[in-house]
Coordinates of C-alpha atoms in Angstrom, one line a residue:
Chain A
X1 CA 2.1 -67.4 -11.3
X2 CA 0.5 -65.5 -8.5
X3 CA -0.5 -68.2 -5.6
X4 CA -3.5 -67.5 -3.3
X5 CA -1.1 -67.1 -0.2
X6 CA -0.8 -63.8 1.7
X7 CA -3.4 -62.0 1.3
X8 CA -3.7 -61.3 5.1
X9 CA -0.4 -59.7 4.5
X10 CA -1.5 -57.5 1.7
X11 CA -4.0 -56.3 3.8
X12 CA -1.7 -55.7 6.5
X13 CA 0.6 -53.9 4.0
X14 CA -2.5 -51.6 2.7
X15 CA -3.1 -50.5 5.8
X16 CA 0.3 -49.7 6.5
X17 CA 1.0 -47.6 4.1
X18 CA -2.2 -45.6 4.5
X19 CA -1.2 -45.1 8.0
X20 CA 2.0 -44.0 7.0
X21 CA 0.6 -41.7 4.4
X22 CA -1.9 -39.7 6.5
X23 CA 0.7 -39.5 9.1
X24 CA 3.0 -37.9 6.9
X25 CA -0.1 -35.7 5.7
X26 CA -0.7 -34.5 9.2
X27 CA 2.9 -33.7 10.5
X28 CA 3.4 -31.7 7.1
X29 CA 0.2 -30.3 7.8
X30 CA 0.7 -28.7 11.0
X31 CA 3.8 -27.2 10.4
X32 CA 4.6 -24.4 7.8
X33 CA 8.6 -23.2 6.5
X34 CA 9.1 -19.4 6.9
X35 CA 10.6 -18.7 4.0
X36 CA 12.6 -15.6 2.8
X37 CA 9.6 -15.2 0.8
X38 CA 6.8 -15.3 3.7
X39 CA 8.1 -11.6 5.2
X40 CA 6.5 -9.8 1.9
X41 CA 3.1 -10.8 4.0
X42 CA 3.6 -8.8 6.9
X43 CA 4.9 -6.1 4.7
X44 CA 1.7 -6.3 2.8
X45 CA -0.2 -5.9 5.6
X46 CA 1.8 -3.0 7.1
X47 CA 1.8 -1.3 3.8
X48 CA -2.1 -0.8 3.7
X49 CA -2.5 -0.1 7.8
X50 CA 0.3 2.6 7.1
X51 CA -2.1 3.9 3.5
X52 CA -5.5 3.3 5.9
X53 CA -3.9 5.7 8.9
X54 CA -3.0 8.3 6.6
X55 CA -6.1 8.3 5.1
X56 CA -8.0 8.5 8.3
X57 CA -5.9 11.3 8.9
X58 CA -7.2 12.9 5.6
X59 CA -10.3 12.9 7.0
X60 CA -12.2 16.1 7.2
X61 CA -12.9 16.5 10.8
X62 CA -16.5 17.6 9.9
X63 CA -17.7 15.8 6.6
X64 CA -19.8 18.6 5.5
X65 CA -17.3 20.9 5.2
X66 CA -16.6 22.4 2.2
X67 CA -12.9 22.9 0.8
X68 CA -10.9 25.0 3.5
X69 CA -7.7 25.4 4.8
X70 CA -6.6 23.0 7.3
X71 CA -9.5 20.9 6.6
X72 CA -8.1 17.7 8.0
X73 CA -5.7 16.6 11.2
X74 CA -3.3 15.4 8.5
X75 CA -3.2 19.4 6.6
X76 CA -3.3 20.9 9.8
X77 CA 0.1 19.1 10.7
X78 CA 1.8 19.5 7.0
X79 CA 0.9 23.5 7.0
X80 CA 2.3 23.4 10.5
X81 CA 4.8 21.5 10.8
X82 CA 3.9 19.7 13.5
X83 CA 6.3 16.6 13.9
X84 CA 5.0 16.0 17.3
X85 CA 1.7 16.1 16.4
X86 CA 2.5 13.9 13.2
X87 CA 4.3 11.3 14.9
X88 CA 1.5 11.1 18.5
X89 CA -1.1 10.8 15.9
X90 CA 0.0 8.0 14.0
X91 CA 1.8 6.1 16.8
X92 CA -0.8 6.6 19.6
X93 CA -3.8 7.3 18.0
X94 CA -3.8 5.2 15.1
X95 CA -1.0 2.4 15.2
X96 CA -1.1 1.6 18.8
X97 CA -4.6 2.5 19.9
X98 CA -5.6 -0.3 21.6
X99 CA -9.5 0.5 20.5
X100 CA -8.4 0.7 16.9
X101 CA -5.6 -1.5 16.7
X102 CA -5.3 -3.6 13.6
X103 CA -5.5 -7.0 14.7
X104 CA -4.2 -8.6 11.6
X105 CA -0.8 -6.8 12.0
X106 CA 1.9 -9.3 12.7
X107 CA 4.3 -7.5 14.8
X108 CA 3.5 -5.2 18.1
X109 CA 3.0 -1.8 17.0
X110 CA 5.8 -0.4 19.6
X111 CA 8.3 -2.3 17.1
X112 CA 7.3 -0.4 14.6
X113 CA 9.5 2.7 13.5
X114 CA 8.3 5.5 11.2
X115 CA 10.0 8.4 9.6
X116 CA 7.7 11.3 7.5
X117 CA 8.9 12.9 5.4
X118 CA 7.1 16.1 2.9
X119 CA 7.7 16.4 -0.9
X120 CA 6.9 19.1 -2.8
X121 CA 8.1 20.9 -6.3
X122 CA 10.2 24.4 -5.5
X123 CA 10.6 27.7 -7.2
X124 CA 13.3 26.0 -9.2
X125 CA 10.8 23.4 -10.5
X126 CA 12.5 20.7 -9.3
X127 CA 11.2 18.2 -6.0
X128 CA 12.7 18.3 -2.7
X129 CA 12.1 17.0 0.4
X130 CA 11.9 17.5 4.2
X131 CA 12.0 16.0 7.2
X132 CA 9.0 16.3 10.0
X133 CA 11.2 15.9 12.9
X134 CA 10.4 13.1 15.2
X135 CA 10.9 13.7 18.8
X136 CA 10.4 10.2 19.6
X137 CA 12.9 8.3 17.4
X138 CA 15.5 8.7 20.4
X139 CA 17.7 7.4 17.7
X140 CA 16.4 5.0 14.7
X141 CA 16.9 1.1 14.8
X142 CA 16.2 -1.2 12.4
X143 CA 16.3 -4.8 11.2
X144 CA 13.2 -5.3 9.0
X145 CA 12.5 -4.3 5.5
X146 CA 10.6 -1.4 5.0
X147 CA 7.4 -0.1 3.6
X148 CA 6.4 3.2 2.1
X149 CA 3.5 4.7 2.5
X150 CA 2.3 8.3 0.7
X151 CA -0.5 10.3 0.7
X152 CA -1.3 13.9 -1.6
X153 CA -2.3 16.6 0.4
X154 CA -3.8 20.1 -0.9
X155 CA -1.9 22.9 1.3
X156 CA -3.0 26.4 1.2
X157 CA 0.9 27.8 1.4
X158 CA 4.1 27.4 2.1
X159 CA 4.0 25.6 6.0
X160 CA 4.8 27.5 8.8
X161 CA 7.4 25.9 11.1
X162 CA 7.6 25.7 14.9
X163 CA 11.8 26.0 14.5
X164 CA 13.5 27.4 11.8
X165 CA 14.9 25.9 9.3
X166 CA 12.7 23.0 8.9
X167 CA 11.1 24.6 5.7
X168 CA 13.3 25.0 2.6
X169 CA 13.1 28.7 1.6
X170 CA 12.4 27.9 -2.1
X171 CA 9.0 26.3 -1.6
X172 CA 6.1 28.4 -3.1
X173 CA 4.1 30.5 -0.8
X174 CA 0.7 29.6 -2.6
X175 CA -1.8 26.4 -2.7
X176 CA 0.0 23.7 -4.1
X177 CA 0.4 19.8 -3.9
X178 CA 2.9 18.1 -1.8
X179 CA 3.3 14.5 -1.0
X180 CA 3.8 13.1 2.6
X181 CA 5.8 9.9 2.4
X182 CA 6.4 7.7 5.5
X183 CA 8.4 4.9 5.8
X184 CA 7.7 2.7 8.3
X185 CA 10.0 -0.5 9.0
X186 CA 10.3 -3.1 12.4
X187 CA 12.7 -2.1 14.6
Chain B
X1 CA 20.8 -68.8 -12.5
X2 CA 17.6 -69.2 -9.1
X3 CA 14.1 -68.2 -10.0
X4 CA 12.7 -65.0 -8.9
X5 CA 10.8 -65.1 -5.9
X6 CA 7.6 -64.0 -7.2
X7 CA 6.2 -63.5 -3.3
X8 CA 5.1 -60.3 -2.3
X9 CA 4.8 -58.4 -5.4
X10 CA 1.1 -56.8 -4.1
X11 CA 3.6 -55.3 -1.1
X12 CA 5.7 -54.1 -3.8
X13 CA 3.4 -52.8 -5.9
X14 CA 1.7 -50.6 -2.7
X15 CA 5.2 -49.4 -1.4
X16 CA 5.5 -48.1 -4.6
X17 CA 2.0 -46.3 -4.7
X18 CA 2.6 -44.8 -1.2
X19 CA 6.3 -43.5 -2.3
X20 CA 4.1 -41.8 -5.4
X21 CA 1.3 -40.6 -3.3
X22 CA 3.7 -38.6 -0.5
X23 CA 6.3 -37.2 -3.8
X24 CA 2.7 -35.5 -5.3
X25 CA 1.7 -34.7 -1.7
X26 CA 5.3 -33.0 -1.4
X27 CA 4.6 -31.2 -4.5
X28 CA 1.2 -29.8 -3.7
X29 CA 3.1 -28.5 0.1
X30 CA 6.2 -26.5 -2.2
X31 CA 3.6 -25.1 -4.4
X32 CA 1.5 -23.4 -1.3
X33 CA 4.1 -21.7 0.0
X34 CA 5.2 -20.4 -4.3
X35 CA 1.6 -19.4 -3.7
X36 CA 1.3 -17.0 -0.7
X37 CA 4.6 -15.5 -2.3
X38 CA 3.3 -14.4 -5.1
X39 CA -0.1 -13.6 -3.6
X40 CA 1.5 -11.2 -1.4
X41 CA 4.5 -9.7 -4.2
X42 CA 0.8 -8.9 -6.3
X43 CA -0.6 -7.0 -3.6
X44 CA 2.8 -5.1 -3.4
X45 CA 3.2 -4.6 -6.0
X46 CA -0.6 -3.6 -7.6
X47 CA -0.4 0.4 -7.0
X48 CA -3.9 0.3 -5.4
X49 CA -3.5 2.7 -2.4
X50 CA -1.7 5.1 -4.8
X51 CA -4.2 4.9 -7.7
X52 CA -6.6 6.1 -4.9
X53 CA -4.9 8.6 -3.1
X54 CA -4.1 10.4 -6.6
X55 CA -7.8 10.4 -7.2
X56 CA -8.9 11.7 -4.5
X57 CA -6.5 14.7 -4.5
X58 CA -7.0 15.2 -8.0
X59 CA -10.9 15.4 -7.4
X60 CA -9.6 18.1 -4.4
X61 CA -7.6 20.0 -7.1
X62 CA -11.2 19.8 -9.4
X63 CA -12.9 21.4 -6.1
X64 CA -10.1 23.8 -5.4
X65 CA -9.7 25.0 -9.0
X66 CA -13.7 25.6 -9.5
X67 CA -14.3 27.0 -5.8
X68 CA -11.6 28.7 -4.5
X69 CA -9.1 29.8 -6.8
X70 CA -10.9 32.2 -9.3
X71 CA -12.2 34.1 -6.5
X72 CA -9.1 34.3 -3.9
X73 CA -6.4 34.4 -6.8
X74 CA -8.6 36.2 -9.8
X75 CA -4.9 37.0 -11.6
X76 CA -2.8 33.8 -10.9
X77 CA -5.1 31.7 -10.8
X78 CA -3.7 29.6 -14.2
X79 CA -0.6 29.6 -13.1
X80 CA -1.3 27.9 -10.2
X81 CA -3.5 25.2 -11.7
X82 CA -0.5 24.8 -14.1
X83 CA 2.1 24.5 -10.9
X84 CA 0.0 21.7 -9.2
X85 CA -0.2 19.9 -12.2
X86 CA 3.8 20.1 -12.5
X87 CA 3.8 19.2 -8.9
X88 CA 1.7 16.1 -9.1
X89 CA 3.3 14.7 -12.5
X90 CA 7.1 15.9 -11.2
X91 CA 6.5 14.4 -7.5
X92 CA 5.0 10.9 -9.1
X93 CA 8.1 10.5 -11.3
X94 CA 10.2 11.0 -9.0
X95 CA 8.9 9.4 -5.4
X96 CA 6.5 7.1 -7.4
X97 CA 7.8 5.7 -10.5
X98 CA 4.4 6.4 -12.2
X99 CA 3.9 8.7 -15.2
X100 CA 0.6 10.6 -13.9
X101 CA -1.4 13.0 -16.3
X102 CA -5.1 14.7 -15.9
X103 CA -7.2 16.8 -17.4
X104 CA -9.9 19.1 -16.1
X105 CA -12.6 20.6 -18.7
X106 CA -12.5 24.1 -19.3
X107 CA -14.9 26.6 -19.1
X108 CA -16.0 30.0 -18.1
X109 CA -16.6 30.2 -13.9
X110 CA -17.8 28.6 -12.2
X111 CA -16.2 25.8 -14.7
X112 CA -19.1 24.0 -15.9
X113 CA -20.6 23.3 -19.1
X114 CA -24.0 24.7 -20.4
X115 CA -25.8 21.2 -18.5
X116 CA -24.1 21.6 -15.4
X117 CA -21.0 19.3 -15.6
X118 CA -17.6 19.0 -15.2
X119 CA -15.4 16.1 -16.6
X120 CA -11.8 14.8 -15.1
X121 CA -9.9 12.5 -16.8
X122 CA -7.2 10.7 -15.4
X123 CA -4.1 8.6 -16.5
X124 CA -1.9 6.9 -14.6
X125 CA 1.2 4.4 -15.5
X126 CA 4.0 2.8 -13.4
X127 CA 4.8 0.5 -15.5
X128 CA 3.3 -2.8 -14.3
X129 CA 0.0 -1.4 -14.1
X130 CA -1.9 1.4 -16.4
X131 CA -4.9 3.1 -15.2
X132 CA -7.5 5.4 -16.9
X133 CA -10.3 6.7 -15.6
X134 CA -12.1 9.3 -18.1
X135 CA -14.1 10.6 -17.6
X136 CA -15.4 11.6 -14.2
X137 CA -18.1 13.6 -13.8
X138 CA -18.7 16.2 -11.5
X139 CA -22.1 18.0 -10.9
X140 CA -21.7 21.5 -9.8

């Protein structure tokens, strides 16, 4: 038989319990876990500023122009080799610019590390691959996953090369498609 | 055998509710971060830059083959068009897991039909995600 006693006490215990329950909401709230899951975010977001940089780099210089060699900054440095030019570009022009910086990025772009590196289909028929060289690596670090980013580029010829070497000898001296891959990971 | 006390049960009874209410509330907080996981793993992994990228050098190839190459190359001209199509399929393969094809119309120079058109069709497929775009057309 429930008696008419206590019902101050309910009360009391009502509003306990909601106190206790929108505590808990708020301190769970405020905080968030970092899980192992959480890094493919900053990934993400490197990925597409690493797509959007190379893209901008793709960009004719002067939008009206028709098809022509060396078109863009980005064709300019394939058919030249130019892994200074490649790597100032993308670091100091694009990633780090402080007038263009992506604000969204999670990490500072001087931790980031990038490596670029050219694909393309030989006289044998079969891909292979070269390395711009990177005069500022000053040796590569690393403790983040990494990214890669590509982007198709129309060259005229086979690229000339500042040093020898660079170039493997059984790439075809006439237009063709090659594919300029960077991977870009926190150091 | 003594009685139950039958004080308190509307305490009970609300303990009981609030013990409920923060287990759901703990559910709803494990399913946010499942959430921005897989969020972020579709946006990985949803070949969107690529897709673009490949169009836009295909549509370059289309402008190459129909301005340039006739006239600079007027005797290897197909056998170039036929290289940078092994190049683009070979190179996606290989670097991008995705099995690539496209097709530009044919015709007499300067490539376009009777009304002033060219079509490009593309395919793409990594997979996870197919992609057709056909056809494209291209006033010239």
């Amino acid at each position: 038989m429930v008696n008419e006693r206590a019902q101050l006490y309910t009360m009391e215990g009502i509003a306990a319990g909601l106190i206790m329950l929108l505590t808990t909401y708020l301190v769970l709230g405020s905080t968030s876990v970092y899980t192992p899951g959480d890094t493919h975010i900053t990934d993400m977001q490197l990925e597409q500023v690493g797509s959007d940089i190379l893209r901008v780099m793709d960009t004719p210089r002067n939008l009206t122009d028709s098809l022509q060699p060396n078109r863009t900054d980005l064709e300019l440095i394939v058919s030249t080799t130019n892994g200074n030019g490649f790597y100032w570009n993308f670091t100091h022009d694009y990633l780090c610019n402080p007038k263009a910086v992506a604000k969204e990025i999670s990490v500072e772009c001087t931790d980031i590390q990038i490596n670029a590196s050219i694909w393309y289909v030989g006289n044998s028929n079969s891909p292979g691959s070269y390395l711009l060289p990177n005069p500022y690596s000053g040796g590569y670090l690393g403790i983040g996953p990494g990214v890669r980013v590509t982007h198709w580029i129309h060259t005229n010829g086979k690229p000339g090369s500042a040093s020898s070497g660079i170039v493997p000898g059984d790439m075809r001296n006439e237009p063709q498609e090659v594919l300029v891959e960077v991977v870009m990971w926190k150091a | 055998m003594e009685s139950l006390n039958a004080e308190g049960q509307w305490i009970i009874m609300m303990g009981f509710l609030v013990s409920l209410g923060i287990f759901f509330l703990a559910i709803i907080i494990s399913q946010s971060t499942l959430v921005g996981q897989t969020t972020a793993e579709g946006v990985l992994e949803f070949p969107k830059n690529d897709i673009q990228d490949l169009r836009h050098d295909i549509l370059e190839v289309e402008n190459f083959n129909r301005t340039q190459c006739p006239s600079i190359y007027p005797t290897r001209c197909g056998f170039i068009m036929d290289n940078i199509t092994q190049e683009i399929k070979q190179i996606s393969l290989y670097r991008k897991s995705a099995i690539v094809n496209y097709n530009l119309s044919v015709g007499t120079p300067p490539l376009c039909g009777s009304d002033g058109v060219r079509t490009v069709s593309i395919h793409y497929n990594n997979g996870v995600t197919a992609y057709d775009e056909n056809p494209i057309t291209i006033y010239c």
